[in-house]
Coordinates of N, CA and C in Angstrom, one line a residue:
X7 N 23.1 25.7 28.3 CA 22.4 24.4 28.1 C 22.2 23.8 29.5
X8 N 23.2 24.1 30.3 CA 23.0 22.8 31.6 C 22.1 23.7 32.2
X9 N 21.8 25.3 32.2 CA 20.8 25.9 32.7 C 19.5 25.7 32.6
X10 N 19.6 25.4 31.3 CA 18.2 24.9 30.8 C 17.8 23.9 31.5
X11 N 18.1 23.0 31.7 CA 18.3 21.2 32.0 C 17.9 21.8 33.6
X12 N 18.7 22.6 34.4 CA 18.0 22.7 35.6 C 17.0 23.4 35.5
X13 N 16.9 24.9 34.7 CA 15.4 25.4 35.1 C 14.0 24.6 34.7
X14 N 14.0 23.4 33.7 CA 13.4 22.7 33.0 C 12.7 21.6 34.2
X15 N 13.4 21.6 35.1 CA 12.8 20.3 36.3 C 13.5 19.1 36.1
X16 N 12.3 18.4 37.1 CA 13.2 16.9 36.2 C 12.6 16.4 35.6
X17 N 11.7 16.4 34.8 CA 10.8 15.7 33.4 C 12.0 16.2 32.6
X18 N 13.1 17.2 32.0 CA 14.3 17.1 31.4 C 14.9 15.9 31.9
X19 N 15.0 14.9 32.7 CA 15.8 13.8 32.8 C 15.1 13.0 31.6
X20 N 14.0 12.6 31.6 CA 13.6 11.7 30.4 C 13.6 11.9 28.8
X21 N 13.6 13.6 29.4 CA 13.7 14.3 27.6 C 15.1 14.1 27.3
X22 N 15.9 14.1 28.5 CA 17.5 14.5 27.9 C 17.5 13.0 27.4
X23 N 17.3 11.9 28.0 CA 17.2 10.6 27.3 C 16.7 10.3 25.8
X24 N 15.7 10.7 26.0 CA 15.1 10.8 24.2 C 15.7 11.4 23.2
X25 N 15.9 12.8 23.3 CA 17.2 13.0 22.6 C 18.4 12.5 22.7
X26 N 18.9 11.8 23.8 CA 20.1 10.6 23.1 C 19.6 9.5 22.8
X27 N 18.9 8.9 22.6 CA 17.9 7.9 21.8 C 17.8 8.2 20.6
X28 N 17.7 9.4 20.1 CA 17.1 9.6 19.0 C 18.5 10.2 17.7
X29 N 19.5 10.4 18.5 CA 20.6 10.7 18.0 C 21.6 10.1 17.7
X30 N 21.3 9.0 18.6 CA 21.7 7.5 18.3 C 21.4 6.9 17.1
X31 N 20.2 6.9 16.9 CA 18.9 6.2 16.0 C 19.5 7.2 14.6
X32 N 19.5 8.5 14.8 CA 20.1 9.1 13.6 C 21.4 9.1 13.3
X33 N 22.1 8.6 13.9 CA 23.3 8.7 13.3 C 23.3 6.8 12.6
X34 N 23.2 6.1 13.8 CA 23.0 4.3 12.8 C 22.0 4.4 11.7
X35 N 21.0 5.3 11.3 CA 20.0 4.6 10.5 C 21.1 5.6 9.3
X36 N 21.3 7.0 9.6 CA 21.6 7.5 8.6 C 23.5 6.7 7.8
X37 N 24.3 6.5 8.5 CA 25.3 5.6 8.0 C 24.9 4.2 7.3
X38 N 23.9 3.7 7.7 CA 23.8 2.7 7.1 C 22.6 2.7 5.5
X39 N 22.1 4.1 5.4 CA 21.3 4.1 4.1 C 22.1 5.1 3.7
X40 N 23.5 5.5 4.0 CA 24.4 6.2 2.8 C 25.3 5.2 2.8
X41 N 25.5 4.1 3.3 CA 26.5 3.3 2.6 C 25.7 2.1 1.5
X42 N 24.4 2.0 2.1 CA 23.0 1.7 0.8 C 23.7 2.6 -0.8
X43 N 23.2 4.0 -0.5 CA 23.3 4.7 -1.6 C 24.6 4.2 -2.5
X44 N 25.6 4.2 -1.6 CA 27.2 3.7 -3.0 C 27.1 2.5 -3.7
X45 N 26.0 1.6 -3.1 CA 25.8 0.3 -4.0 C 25.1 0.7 -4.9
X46 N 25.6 0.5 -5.9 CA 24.7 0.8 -7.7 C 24.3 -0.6 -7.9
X47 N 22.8 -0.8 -7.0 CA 22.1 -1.6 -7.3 C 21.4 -2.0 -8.8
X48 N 21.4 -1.3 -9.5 CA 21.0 -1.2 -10.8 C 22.3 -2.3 -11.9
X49 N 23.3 -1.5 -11.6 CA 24.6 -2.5 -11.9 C 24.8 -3.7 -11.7
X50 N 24.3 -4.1 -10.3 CA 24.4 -5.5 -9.6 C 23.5 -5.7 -10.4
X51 N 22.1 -5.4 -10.7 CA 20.9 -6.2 -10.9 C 21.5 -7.2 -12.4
X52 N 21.7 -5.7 -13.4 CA 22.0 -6.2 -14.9 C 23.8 -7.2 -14.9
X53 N 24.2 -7.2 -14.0 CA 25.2 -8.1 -14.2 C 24.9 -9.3 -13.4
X54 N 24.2 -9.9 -12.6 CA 23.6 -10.6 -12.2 C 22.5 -11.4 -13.0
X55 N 21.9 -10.8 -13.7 CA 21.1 -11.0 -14.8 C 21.7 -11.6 -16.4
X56 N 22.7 -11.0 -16.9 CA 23.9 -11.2 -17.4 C 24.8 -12.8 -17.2
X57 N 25.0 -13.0 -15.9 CA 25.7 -14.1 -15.6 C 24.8 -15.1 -15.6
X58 N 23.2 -15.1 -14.9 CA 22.3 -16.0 -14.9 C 22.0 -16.6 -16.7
X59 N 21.9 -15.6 -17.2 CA 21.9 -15.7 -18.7 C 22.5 -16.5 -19.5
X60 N 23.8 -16.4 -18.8 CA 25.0 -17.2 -19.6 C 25.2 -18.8 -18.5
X61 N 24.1 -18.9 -17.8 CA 24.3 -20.0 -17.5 C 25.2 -20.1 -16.1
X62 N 26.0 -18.6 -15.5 CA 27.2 -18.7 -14.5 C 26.5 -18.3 -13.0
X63 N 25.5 -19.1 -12.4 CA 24.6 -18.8 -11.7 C 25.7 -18.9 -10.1
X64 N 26.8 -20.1 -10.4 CA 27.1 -19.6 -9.1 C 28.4 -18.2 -9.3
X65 N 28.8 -17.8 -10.3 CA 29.4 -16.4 -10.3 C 28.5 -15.3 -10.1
X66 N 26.8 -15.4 -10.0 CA 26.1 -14.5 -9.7 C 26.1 -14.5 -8.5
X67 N 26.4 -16.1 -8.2 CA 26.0 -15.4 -6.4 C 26.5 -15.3 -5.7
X68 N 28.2 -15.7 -5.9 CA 29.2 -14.9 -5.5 C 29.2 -13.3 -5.7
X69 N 28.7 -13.4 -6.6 CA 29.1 -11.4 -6.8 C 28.2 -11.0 -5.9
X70 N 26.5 -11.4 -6.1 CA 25.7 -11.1 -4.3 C 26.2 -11.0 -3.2
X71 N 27.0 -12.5 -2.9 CA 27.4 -12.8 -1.6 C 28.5 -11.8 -1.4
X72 N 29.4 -10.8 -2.1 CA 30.3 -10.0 -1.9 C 29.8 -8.6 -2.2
X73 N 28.7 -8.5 -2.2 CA 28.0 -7.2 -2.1 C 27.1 -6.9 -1.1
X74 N 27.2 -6.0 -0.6 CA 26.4 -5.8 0.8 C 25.2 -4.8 0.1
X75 N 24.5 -5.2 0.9 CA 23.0 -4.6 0.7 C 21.6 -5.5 1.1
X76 N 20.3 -5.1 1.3 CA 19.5 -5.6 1.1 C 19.0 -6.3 -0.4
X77 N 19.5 -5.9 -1.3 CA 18.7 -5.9 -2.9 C 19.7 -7.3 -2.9
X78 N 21.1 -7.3 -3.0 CA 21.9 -8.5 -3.2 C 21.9 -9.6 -2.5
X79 N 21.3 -9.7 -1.0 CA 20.8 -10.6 0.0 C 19.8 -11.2 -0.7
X80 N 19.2 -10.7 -1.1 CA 17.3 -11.4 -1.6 C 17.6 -12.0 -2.7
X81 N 18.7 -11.2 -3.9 CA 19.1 -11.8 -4.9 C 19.7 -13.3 -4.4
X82 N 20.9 -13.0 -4.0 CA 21.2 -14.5 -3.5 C 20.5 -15.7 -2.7
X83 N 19.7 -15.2 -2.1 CA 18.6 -16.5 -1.5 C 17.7 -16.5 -2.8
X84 N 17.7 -16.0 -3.9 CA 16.6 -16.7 -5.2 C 17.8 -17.8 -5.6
X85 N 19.2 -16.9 -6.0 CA 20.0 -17.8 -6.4 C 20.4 -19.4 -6.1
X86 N 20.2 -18.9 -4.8 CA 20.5 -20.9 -3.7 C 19.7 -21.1 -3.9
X87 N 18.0 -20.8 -4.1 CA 17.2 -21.8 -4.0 C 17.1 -22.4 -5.3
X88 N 17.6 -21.6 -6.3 CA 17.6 -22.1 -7.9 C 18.8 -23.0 -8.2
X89 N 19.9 -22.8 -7.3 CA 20.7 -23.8 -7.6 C 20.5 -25.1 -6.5
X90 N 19.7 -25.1 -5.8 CA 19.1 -25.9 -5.0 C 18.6 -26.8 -5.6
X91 N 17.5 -26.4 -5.7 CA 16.5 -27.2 -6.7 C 16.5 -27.0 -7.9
X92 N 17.8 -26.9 -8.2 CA 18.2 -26.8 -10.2 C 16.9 -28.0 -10.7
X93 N 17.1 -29.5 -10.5 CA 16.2 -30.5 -10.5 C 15.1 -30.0 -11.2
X94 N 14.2 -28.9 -10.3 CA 12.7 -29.2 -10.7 C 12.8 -28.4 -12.1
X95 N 13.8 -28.0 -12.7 CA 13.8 -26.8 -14.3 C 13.0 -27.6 -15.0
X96 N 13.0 -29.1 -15.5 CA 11.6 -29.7 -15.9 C 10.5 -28.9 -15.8
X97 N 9.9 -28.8 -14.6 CA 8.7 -28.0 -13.8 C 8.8 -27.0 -13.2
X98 N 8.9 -26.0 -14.3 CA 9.5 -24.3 -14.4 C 8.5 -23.7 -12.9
X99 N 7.1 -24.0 -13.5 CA 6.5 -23.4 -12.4 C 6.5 -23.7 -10.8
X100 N 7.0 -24.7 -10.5 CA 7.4 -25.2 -9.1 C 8.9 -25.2 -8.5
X101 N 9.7 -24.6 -9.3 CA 11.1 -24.1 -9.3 C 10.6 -22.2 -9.3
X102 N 10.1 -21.6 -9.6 CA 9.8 -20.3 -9.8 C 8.7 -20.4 -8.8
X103 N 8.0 -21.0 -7.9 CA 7.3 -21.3 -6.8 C 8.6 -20.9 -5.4
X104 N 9.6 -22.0 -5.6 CA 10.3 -22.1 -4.9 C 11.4 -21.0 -4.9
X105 N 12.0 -20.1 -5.6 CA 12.7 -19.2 -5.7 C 11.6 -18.3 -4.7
X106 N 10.3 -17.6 -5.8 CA 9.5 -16.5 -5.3 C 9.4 -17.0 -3.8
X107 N 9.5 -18.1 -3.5 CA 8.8 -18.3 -1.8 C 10.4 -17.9 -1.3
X108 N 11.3 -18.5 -1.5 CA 12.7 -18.3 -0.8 C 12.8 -16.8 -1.0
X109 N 12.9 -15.8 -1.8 CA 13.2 -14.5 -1.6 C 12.0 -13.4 -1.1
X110 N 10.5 -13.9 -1.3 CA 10.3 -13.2 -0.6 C 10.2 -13.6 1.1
X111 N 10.3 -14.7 1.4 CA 10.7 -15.0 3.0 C 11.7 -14.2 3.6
X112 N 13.0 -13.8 2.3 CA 14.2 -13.4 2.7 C 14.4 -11.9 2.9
X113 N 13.5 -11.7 2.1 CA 12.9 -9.9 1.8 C 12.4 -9.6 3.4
X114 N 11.5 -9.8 4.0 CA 10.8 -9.9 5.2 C 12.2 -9.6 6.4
X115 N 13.4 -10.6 6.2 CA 14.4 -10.1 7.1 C 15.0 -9.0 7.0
X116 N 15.7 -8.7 5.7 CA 16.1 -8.0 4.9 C 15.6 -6.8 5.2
X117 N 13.9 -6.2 5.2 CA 13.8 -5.1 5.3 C 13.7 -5.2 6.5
X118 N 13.4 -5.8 7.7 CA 13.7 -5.8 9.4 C 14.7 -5.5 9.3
X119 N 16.0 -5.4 8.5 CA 17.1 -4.9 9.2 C 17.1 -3.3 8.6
X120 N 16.6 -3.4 7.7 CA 17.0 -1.8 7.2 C 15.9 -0.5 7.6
X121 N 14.8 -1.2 8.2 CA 13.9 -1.1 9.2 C 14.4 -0.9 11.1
X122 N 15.7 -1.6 10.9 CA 15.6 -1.8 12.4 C 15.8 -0.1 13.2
X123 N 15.2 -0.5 14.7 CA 15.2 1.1 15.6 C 14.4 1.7 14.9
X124 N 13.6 1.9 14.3 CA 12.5 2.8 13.4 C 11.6 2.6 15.0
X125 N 11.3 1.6 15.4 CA 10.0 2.0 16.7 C 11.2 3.0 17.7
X126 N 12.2 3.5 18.1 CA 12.7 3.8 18.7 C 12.0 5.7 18.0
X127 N 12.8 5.9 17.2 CA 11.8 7.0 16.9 C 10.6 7.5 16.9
X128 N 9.5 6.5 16.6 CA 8.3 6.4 16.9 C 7.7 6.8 18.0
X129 N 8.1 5.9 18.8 CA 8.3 6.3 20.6 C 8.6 7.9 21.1
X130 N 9.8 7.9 20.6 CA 10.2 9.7 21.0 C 9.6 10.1 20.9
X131 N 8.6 10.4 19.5 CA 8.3 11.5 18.4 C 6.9 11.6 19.2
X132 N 6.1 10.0 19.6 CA 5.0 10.2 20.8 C 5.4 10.7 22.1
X133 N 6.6 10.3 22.8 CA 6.5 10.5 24.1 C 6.7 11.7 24.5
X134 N 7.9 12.6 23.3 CA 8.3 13.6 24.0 C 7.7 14.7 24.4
X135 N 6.4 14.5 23.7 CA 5.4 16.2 23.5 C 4.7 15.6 25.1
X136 N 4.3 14.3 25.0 CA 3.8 14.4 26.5 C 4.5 14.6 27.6
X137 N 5.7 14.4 27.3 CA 7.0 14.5 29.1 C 6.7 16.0 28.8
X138 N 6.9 17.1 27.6 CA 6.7 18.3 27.5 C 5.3 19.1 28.3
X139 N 4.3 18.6 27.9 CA 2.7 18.9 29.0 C 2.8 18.3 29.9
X140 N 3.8 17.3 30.5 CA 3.9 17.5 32.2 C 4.3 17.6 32.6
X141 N 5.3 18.5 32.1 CA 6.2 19.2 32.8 C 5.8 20.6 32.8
X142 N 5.0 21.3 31.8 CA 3.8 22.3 31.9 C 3.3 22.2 33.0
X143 N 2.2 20.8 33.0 CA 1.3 21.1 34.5 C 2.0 21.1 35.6
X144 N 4.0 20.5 35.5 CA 3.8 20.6 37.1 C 4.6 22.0 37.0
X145 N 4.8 22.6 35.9 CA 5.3 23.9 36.4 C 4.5 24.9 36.7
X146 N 3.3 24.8 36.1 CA 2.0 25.4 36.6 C 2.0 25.2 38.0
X147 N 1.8 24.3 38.7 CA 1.4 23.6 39.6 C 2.4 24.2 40.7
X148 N 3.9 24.6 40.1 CA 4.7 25.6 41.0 C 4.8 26.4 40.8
X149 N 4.2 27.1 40.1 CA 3.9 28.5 39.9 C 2.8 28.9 40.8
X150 N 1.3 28.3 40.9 CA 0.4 28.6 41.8 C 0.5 28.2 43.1
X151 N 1.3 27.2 43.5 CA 2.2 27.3 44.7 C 2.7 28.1 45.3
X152 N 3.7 29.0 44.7 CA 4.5 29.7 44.9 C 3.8 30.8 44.8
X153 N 2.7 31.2 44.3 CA 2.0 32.5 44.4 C 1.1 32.2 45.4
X154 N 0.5 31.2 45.9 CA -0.3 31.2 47.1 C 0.4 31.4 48.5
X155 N 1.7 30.8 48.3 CA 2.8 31.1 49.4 C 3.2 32.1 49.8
X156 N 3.8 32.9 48.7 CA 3.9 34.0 49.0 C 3.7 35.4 48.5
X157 N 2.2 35.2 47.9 CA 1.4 36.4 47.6 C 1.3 37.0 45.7
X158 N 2.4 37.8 45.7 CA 2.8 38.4 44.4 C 4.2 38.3 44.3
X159 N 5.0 37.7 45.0 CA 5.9 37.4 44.7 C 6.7 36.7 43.7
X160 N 7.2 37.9 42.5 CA 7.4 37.5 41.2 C 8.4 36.2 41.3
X161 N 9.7 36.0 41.8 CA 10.4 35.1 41.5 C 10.0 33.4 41.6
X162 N 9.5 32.9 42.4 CA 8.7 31.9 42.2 C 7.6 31.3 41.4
X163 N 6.7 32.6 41.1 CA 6.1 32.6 39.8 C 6.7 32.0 38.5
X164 N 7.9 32.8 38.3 CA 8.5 33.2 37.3 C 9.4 31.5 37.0
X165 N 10.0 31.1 37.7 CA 10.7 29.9 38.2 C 9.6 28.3 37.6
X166 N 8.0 28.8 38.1 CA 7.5 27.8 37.7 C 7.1 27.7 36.3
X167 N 6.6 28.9 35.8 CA 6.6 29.6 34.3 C 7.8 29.1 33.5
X168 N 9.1 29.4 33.9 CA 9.6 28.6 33.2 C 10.4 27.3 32.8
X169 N 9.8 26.9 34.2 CA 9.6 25.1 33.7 C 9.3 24.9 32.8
X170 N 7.8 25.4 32.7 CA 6.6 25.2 32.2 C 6.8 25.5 30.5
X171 N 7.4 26.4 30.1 CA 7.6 26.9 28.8 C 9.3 25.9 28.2
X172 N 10.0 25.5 29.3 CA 10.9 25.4 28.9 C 11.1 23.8 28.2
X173 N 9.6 22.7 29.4 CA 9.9 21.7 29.3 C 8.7 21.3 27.6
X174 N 8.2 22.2 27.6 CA 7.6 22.3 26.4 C 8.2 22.6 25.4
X175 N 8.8 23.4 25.4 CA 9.6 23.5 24.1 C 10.5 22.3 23.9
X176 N 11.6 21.6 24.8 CA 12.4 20.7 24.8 C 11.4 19.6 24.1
X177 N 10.1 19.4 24.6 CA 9.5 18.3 24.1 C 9.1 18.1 22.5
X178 N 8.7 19.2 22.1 CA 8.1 19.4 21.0 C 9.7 19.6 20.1
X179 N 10.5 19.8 20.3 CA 11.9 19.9 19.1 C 12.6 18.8 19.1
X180 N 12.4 18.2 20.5 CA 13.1 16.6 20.3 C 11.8 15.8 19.5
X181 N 10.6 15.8 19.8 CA 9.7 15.1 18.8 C 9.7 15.6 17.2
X182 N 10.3 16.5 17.0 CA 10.4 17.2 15.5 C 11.8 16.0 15.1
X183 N 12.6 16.2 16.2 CA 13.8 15.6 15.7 C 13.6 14.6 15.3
X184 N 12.6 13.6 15.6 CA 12.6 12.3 16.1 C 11.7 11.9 14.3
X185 N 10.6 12.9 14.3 CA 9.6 12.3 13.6 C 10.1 12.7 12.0
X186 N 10.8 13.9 11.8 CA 10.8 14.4 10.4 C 12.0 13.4 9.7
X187 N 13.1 13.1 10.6 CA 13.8 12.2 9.6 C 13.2 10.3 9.7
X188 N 12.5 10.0 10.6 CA 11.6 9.0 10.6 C 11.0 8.9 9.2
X189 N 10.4 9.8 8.9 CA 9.7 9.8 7.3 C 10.7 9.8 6.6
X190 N 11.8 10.3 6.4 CA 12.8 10.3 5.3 C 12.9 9.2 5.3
X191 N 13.5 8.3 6.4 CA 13.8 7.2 6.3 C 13.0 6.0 5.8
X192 N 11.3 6.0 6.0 CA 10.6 5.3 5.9 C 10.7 5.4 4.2
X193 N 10.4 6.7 3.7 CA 10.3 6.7 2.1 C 11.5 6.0 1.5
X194 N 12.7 6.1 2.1 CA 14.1 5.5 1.8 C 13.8 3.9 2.2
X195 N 13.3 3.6 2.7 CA 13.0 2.2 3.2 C 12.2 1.5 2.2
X196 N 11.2 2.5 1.7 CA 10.3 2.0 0.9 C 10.4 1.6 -0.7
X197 N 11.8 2.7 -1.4 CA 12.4 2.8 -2.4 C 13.2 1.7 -2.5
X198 N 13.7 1.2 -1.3 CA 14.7 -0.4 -1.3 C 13.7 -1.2 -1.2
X199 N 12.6 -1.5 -1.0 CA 11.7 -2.1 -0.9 C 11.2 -2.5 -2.5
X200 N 11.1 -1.7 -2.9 CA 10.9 -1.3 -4.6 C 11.8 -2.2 -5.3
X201 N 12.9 -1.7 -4.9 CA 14.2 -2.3 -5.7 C 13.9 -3.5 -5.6
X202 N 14.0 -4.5 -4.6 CA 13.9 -5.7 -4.0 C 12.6 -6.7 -5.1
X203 N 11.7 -5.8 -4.7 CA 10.7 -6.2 -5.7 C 11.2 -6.3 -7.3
X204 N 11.8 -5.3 -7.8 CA 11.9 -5.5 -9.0 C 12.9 -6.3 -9.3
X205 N 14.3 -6.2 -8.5 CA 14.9 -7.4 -8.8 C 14.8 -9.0 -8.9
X206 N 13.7 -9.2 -8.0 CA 12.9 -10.5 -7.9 C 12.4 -10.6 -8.8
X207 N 11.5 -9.6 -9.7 CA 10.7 -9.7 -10.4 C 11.3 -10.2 -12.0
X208 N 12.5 -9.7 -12.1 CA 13.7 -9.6 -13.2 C 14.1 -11.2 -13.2
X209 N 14.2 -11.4 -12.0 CA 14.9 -12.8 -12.1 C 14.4 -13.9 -12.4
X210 N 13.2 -13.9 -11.9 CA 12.1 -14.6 -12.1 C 11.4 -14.7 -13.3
X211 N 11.4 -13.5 -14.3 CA 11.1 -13.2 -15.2 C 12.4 -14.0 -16.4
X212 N 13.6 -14.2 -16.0 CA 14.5 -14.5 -16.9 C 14.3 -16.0 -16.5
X213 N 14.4 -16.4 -15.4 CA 14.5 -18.0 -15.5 C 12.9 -18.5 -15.9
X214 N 11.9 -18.0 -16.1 CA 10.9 -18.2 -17.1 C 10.8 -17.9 -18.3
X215 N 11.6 -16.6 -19.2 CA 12.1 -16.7 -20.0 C 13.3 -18.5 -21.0
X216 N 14.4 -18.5 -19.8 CA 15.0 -19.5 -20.2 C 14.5 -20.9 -20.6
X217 N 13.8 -21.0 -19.4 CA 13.3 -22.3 -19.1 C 12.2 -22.6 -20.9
X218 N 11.9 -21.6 -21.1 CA 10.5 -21.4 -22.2 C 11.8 -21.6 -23.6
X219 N 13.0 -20.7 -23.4 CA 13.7 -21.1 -24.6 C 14.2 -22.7 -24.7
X220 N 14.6 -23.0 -23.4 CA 15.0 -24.4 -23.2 C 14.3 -25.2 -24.2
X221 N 12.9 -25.4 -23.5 CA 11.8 -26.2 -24.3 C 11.8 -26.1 -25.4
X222 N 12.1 -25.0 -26.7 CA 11.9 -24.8 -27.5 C 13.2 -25.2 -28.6
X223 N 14.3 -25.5 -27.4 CA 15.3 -26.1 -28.0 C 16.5 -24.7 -29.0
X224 N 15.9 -23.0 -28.1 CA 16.8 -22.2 -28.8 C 17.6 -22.2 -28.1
X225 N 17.9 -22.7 -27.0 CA 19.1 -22.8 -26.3 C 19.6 -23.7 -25.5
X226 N 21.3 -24.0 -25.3 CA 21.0 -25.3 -24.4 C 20.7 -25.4 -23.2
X227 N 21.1 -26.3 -22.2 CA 20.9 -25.8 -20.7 C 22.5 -26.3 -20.4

């Protein structure tokens, strides 16, 4: 390996960086959407939903506030703003104004975090193929050096050739590395994104439900 790294030049100084950039970036992005996976958001949602039901809105948001995740964060900022402005339940539609605006503001941080370092890959996945072609041309560039220097003299040749092949390859496998779990992650980003949505959508849907029974006097408040 350290062979490589010298016959490679020094454009391998910025590639060796990118791949610790990027291994970095995979190891935090991937611990933090498998500790995602153990929350059975689905669970949270219907027991949350469950306690709003029965009227135990702040036991819902305690159980958010002791659940880590994105889905439980957004949950709980609908929950404050509804026990906020419990008041406007009169004027369901400007209490369900103010929830929808409070969680999806909170949604926007929420996926910035589960999001975060994603440009860090992005970057690699562009830069590395170019540190790779120029480190090509300058190995080319000591290859035809070294053949004008000193004739047919294979070793010099050979030396700049495999710069040239070497820093190419390093470029193009650290950009593989960079970009194929980038998409994993984006699709995984996009499925909590979902979630988020639908849990909003759930909750919003029940305190419009209630509020409609309220008025109708099938239940109390």
């Amino acid at each position: 390996m350290l062979r490589l790294l010298v016959d490679g030049g020094p454009l391998m100084v910025p590639l060796l960086l990118c791949s610790i950039f990027t291994i970095a970036v995979l190891i935090d992005r991937g611990v933090a959407f498998w500790r995602h996976s153990k929350t059975d958001t689905r669970a949270l949602r219907a027991r949350v939903l469950g306690l709003v039901e029965e009227d135990r809105v702040d036991e819902a948001a305690a159980l958010c506030a002791n659940t880590p995740g994105p889905v439980s964060a957004v949950l709980l900022a609908g929950l404050q703003a509804y026990a906020k402005h419990h008041a406007l339940a009169s004027h369901i539609e400007s209490l369900l104004a103010v929830m929808e605006k409070a969680m999806s503001d909170y949604t926007q941080h929420a996926m910035s975090a589960v999001e975060k370092r994603f440009a860090v890959l992005t970057t690699v996945g562009s830069a590395a193929p170019l540190f790779g072609m120029c480190g090509t041309v300058t190995g080319m560039i000591a290859s035809f050096g070294a053949l004008s220097a000193s004739g047919v003299e294979a070793s010099g040749v050979a030396a700049g050739i495999a710069e040239a092949l070497i820093t190419t390859a390093a470029g193009l496998l650290i950009a593989l590395a960079a970009v194929i779990p980038y998409n994993v992650f984006v699709a995984m980003s996009n499925r909590i994104e979902l979630e988020i949505g639908e849990a909003c959508a759930e909750l919003l849907d029940l305190i419009a439900t209630r509020a409609g029974k309220l008025r109708s006097g099938l239940v109390t408040a």
